[in-house]
Short mmCIF file of C-alpha atoms in Angstrom, two decimals:
data_model
loop_
_atom_site.label_atom_id
_atom_site.label_comp_id
_atom_site.label_asym_id
_atom_site.label_seq_id
_atom_site.Cartn_x
_atom_site.Cartn_y
_atom_site.Cartn_z
CA MET A 26 0.00 0.00 0.00
CA TYR A 27 1.42 3.37 -1.04
CA LYS A 28 1.88 6.17 1.50
CA CYS A 29 -0.96 8.28 0.05
CA GLU A 30 -3.28 5.27 0.15
CA ARG A 31 -2.38 4.60 3.78
CA GLU A 32 -3.06 8.19 4.73
CA ASP A 33 -6.41 8.12 2.91
CA GLU A 34 -7.39 4.96 4.79
CA ILE A 35 -6.34 6.47 8.12
CA MET A 36 -8.49 9.53 7.44
CA ALA A 37 -11.41 7.30 6.46
CA LEU A 38 -11.12 5.32 9.71
CA LEU A 39 -10.91 8.55 11.72
CA SER A 40 -13.97 9.89 9.93
CA GLU A 41 -15.88 6.91 11.31
CA ASN A 42 -14.50 7.07 14.85
CA GLU A 43 -12.95 10.58 15.22
CA TYR A 44 -10.34 8.97 17.48
CA ALA A 45 -8.16 5.87 17.16
CA THR A 46 -5.10 4.38 18.78
CA VAL A 47 -1.95 3.49 16.88
CA GLU A 48 -2.55 -0.16 17.82
CA PHE A 49 -6.09 -0.06 16.41
CA LEU A 50 -4.94 1.48 13.10
CA SER A 51 -2.01 -0.95 12.84
CA ARG A 52 -4.23 -3.99 13.30
CA LYS A 53 -7.04 -2.68 11.11
CA MET A 54 -4.72 -1.82 8.22
CA ASN A 55 -2.22 -4.67 8.74
CA ILE A 56 0.66 -2.16 8.84
CA SER A 57 3.43 -1.81 11.43
CA PRO A 58 2.94 0.70 14.26
CA SER A 59 6.13 2.54 13.22
CA SER A 60 4.71 3.11 9.72
CA ILE A 61 1.42 4.31 11.20
CA ARG A 62 3.28 6.78 13.44
CA ARG A 63 5.18 8.19 10.44
CA ASP A 64 1.93 8.64 8.52
CA LEU A 65 0.30 10.32 11.51
CA LYS A 66 3.23 12.71 11.82
CA ASN A 67 2.79 13.71 8.17
CA LEU A 68 -0.95 14.16 8.61
CA GLU A 69 -0.40 16.29 11.70
CA GLU A 70 2.10 18.51 9.88
CA ARG A 71 -0.59 19.09 7.25
CA GLY A 72 -3.04 20.10 9.98
CA LEU A 73 -5.41 17.18 9.41
CA VAL A 74 -5.02 15.35 12.74
CA ASN A 75 -3.93 15.95 16.32
CA ARG A 76 -1.74 13.30 17.91
CA SER A 77 -1.73 12.39 21.58
CA TYR A 78 0.22 9.80 23.53
CA GLY A 79 -0.74 6.51 21.88
CA GLY A 80 -3.52 7.83 19.67
CA VAL A 81 -4.82 10.39 17.21
CA LYS A 82 -8.00 12.31 16.47
CA LEU A 83 -9.26 14.44 13.61
CA ALA A 84 -8.18 18.07 13.86
CA ASN A 85 -11.80 19.15 13.40
CA ALA A 86 -13.23 16.54 15.79
CA THR A 87 -16.53 17.57 17.36
CA GLY A 88 -15.68 16.29 20.84
CA LYS A 89 -17.32 12.92 20.34
CA ARG A 90 -16.52 10.60 23.24
CA ILE A 91 -14.02 7.81 22.63
CA PRO A 92 -15.67 4.36 22.50
CA PHE A 93 -14.59 1.95 25.24
CA SER A 94 -13.42 -0.56 22.62
CA LEU A 95 -10.83 1.99 21.49
CA ARG A 96 -9.97 3.34 24.94
CA SER A 97 -9.15 -0.18 26.13
CA GLN A 98 -6.48 -0.39 23.40
CA GLU A 99 -4.91 2.99 24.15
CA ASN A 100 -1.58 2.57 25.97
CA SER A 101 -2.39 -1.10 26.55
CA ALA A 102 1.22 -2.01 27.39
CA LEU A 103 1.32 0.59 30.17
CA LYS A 104 -2.07 -0.49 31.48
CA LYS A 105 -0.94 -4.11 31.70
CA GLN A 106 2.20 -2.99 33.53
CA ILE A 107 0.11 -0.98 36.01
CA ALA A 108 -2.32 -3.86 36.52
CA LYS A 109 0.52 -6.23 37.42
CA ALA A 110 1.86 -3.76 39.99
CA ALA A 111 -1.60 -3.24 41.50
CA LEU A 112 -2.11 -6.98 41.88
CA HIS A 113 0.42 -6.98 44.74
CA LEU A 114 -1.88 -4.72 46.77
CA ILE A 115 -4.65 -7.34 46.84
CA ASN A 116 -4.68 -9.91 49.64
CA GLU A 117 -6.28 -13.30 49.92
CA GLY A 118 -9.95 -13.02 50.88
CA ASP A 119 -10.32 -9.31 50.05
CA VAL A 120 -13.67 -7.87 49.01
CA ILE A 121 -13.00 -5.54 46.09
CA PHE A 122 -14.93 -2.84 44.23
CA LEU A 123 -13.83 -2.57 40.59
CA ASP A 124 -15.04 0.20 38.32
CA GLY A 125 -15.54 -0.30 34.59
CA SER A 126 -12.42 1.50 33.37
CA SER A 127 -10.13 0.06 30.73
CA THR A 128 -7.12 -0.07 33.08
CA VAL A 129 -9.10 -2.01 35.69
CA LEU A 130 -10.17 -4.46 32.95
CA PHE A 131 -6.51 -5.51 32.57
CA LEU A 132 -6.35 -6.09 36.34
CA ALA A 133 -9.52 -8.21 36.26
CA ASP A 134 -7.76 -10.62 33.93
CA LEU A 135 -5.15 -11.29 36.65
CA LEU A 136 -7.40 -11.76 39.67
CA ALA A 137 -7.72 -15.54 39.42
CA SER A 138 -4.23 -15.74 40.94
CA VAL A 139 -5.51 -14.39 44.28
CA SER A 140 -7.58 -16.91 46.23
CA GLY A 141 -10.79 -16.25 48.10
CA ILE A 142 -11.49 -12.75 46.80
CA THR A 143 -14.94 -11.30 46.13
CA VAL A 144 -15.42 -8.72 43.39
CA ILE A 145 -18.27 -6.23 43.02
CA THR A 146 -18.29 -4.30 39.75
CA ASN A 147 -20.43 -2.09 37.53
CA GLY A 148 -18.21 -2.92 34.55
CA ILE A 149 -19.90 -5.06 31.91
CA ASP A 150 -16.61 -6.08 30.30
CA VAL A 151 -15.01 -6.59 33.71
CA MET A 152 -17.83 -8.97 34.69
CA SER A 153 -17.52 -10.80 31.38
CA CYS A 154 -13.78 -11.19 31.94
CA LEU A 155 -14.28 -12.57 35.46
CA SER A 156 -16.81 -15.11 34.17
CA ASN A 157 -13.88 -16.95 32.60
CA TYR A 158 -12.30 -17.63 35.99
CA ASN A 159 -13.21 -19.17 39.31
CA VAL A 160 -13.63 -15.77 40.99
CA ARG A 161 -16.64 -14.91 43.14
CA ALA A 162 -18.13 -11.84 41.45
CA TYR A 163 -21.26 -9.71 41.75
CA CYS A 164 -22.64 -7.32 39.18
CA THR A 165 -24.24 -4.15 40.54
CA GLY A 166 -27.03 -4.09 38.01
CA GLY A 167 -28.35 -0.77 36.78
CA ALA A 168 -28.84 0.96 33.45
CA LYS A 169 -26.30 0.71 30.64
CA SER A 170 -24.66 4.09 30.31
CA LYS A 171 -25.63 6.08 27.23
CA ASP A 172 -22.14 7.55 27.10
CA ASN A 173 -20.05 4.45 27.86
CA GLU A 174 -21.54 1.12 26.83
CA ALA A 175 -19.09 -0.77 29.06
CA VAL A 176 -20.58 0.30 32.42
CA LEU A 177 -23.79 0.27 34.45
CA VAL A 178 -24.90 3.48 36.14
CA GLY A 179 -27.83 5.18 37.84
CA ASP A 180 -29.72 5.09 41.13
CA TYR A 181 -30.11 1.31 41.15
CA THR A 182 -26.34 0.90 40.84
CA THR A 183 -25.51 3.31 43.65
CA ARG A 184 -28.19 1.82 45.93
CA PHE A 185 -26.73 -1.64 45.41
CA LEU A 186 -23.25 -0.41 46.30
CA SER A 187 -24.40 1.58 49.32
CA ASP A 188 -25.25 -1.64 51.18
CA ILE A 189 -21.77 -3.16 50.73
CA ARG A 190 -18.52 -2.56 52.58
CA ALA A 191 -15.33 -3.53 50.77
CA ASP A 192 -11.65 -3.82 51.65
CA LEU A 193 -10.53 -2.12 48.43
CA ALA A 194 -11.93 0.18 45.77
CA ILE A 195 -9.81 0.04 42.62
CA PHE A 196 -10.55 2.61 39.93
CA SER A 197 -9.18 4.86 37.24
CA VAL A 198 -10.03 8.31 35.91
CA GLN A 199 -9.58 10.18 32.66
CA SER A 200 -7.23 12.89 33.89
CA ILE A 201 -5.17 14.15 36.82
CA SER A 202 -4.36 17.84 37.24
CA ASP A 203 -1.15 19.35 38.59
CA ASP A 204 -2.76 19.84 42.01
CA GLY A 205 -3.79 16.17 42.18
CA GLY A 206 -7.40 16.60 41.14
CA CYS A 207 -8.86 13.49 39.47
CA PHE A 208 -11.48 14.11 36.77
CA ASP A 209 -13.64 12.12 34.37
CA CYS A 210 -15.87 12.98 31.42
CA TYR A 211 -18.86 10.87 32.52
CA ALA A 212 -20.89 12.35 35.38
CA GLU A 213 -22.88 9.16 36.06
CA GLU A 214 -19.71 7.09 36.41
CA VAL A 215 -18.29 9.63 38.85
CA ALA A 216 -21.37 9.18 41.05
CA VAL A 217 -20.99 5.38 41.07
CA ARG A 218 -17.28 5.58 41.89
CA LYS A 219 -17.96 8.01 44.75
CA THR A 220 -20.16 5.40 46.40
CA MET A 221 -17.43 2.79 45.93
CA LEU A 222 -14.81 5.09 47.44
CA GLN A 223 -17.02 5.99 50.42
CA ASN A 224 -17.64 2.33 51.26
CA ALA A 225 -14.10 0.98 50.86
CA ARG A 226 -11.48 0.70 53.59
CA LYS A 227 -8.69 1.48 51.11
CA LYS A 228 -8.72 3.25 47.75
CA ILE A 229 -6.36 2.43 44.88
CA LEU A 230 -6.06 4.68 41.82
CA LEU A 231 -4.59 3.25 38.61
CA CYS A 232 -3.36 5.78 36.07
CA ASP A 233 -0.92 5.89 33.19
CA SER A 234 1.11 9.02 32.54
CA SER A 235 -0.84 9.99 29.41
CA LYS A 236 -3.64 11.13 31.74
CA TRP A 237 -1.53 13.89 33.19
CA ASN A 238 -3.22 17.27 32.58
CA ARG A 239 -5.57 15.77 30.02
CA PRO A 240 -8.76 17.89 29.82
CA SER A 241 -11.81 16.46 31.57
CA THR A 242 -14.88 17.82 33.32
CA PHE A 243 -16.25 16.13 36.44
CA TYR A 244 -14.31 16.03 39.70
CA GLN A 245 -13.90 12.59 41.26
CA CYS A 246 -11.42 13.06 44.12
CA ASN A 247 -7.87 14.17 44.87
CA VAL A 248 -4.83 11.90 44.98
CA ALA A 249 -4.53 12.95 48.64
CA ASP A 250 -7.82 11.10 49.28
CA VAL A 251 -6.56 7.70 48.11
CA ASP A 252 -4.29 5.18 49.80
CA TYR A 253 -2.27 4.14 46.75
CA VAL A 254 -1.62 5.53 43.28
CA VAL A 255 -0.12 3.07 40.78
CA CYS A 256 1.45 4.77 37.75
CA ASP A 257 4.14 4.11 35.14
CA LYS A 258 6.01 7.25 36.27
CA ASP A 259 7.26 8.20 39.73
CA LEU A 260 4.72 10.63 41.19
CA ASN A 261 6.78 11.56 44.25
CA GLN A 262 8.39 14.31 42.20
CA PHE A 263 4.96 15.87 41.56
CA PHE A 264 3.20 15.46 44.91
CA LYS A 265 4.86 16.15 48.24
CA ASP A 266 2.97 13.74 50.45
CA PRO A 267 3.62 12.78 54.09
CA ALA A 268 3.30 9.15 52.96
CA PRO A 269 5.41 8.99 49.76
CA GLU A 270 5.20 5.18 49.73
CA LYS A 271 1.61 5.52 48.47
CA TYR A 272 2.96 6.29 44.97
CA ILE A 273 3.81 2.93 43.43
CA LEU A 274 5.90 2.87 40.29
CA ALA A 275 4.82 0.17 37.85
CA GLU A 276 8.01 -1.25 36.39
#
């Protein structure tokens, strides 16, 4: 496939989705990630696309939300790395809240290695993943989100969670600001997570470094409010905390 043909196909795929990861484009077009990155650089220089860490969107994108199927592919190597580091924070017999984020989905795939745990989740894909293993799991129920088809939200979901006390709440967000504010673009998911965080003995935030200062709207919490933050970069240099051991570097 010639360079101009590749670029035309990339633009066609972005016209359908507005956003795509390098991994998605590479697999869809059967072209190496390095070639895709070179094409994206050329398209960006022509003002047709805007690149971000691991992905790209149309320069004239209307703000359409990124589908979960694409978000779960974005920075997948980092998310797997973070999930493996977070696994060490889970003990035998723990009761765990899991949200429906793409990073937590990678962790769900590892949970069969911890015996006796109980998982409560509003994540549809997380629940589907756990169904493949001998892990005791409960689905919150609720309405499928109109904004994110991978999660359940609403009053029924929060009422279900309000009657449960967990050892851990493990979650992710869309962005973290310089002052440690954690934000997400889906208001209904923020409400569900708040109930999880209120009813958990310990709170664990999973985040990859691409989320740093990414724009988002709805406030979830501050990193000061959580017990552990697992990231692919050392956060001690950003946040002066009396308990620096809370920032776990995923290596």
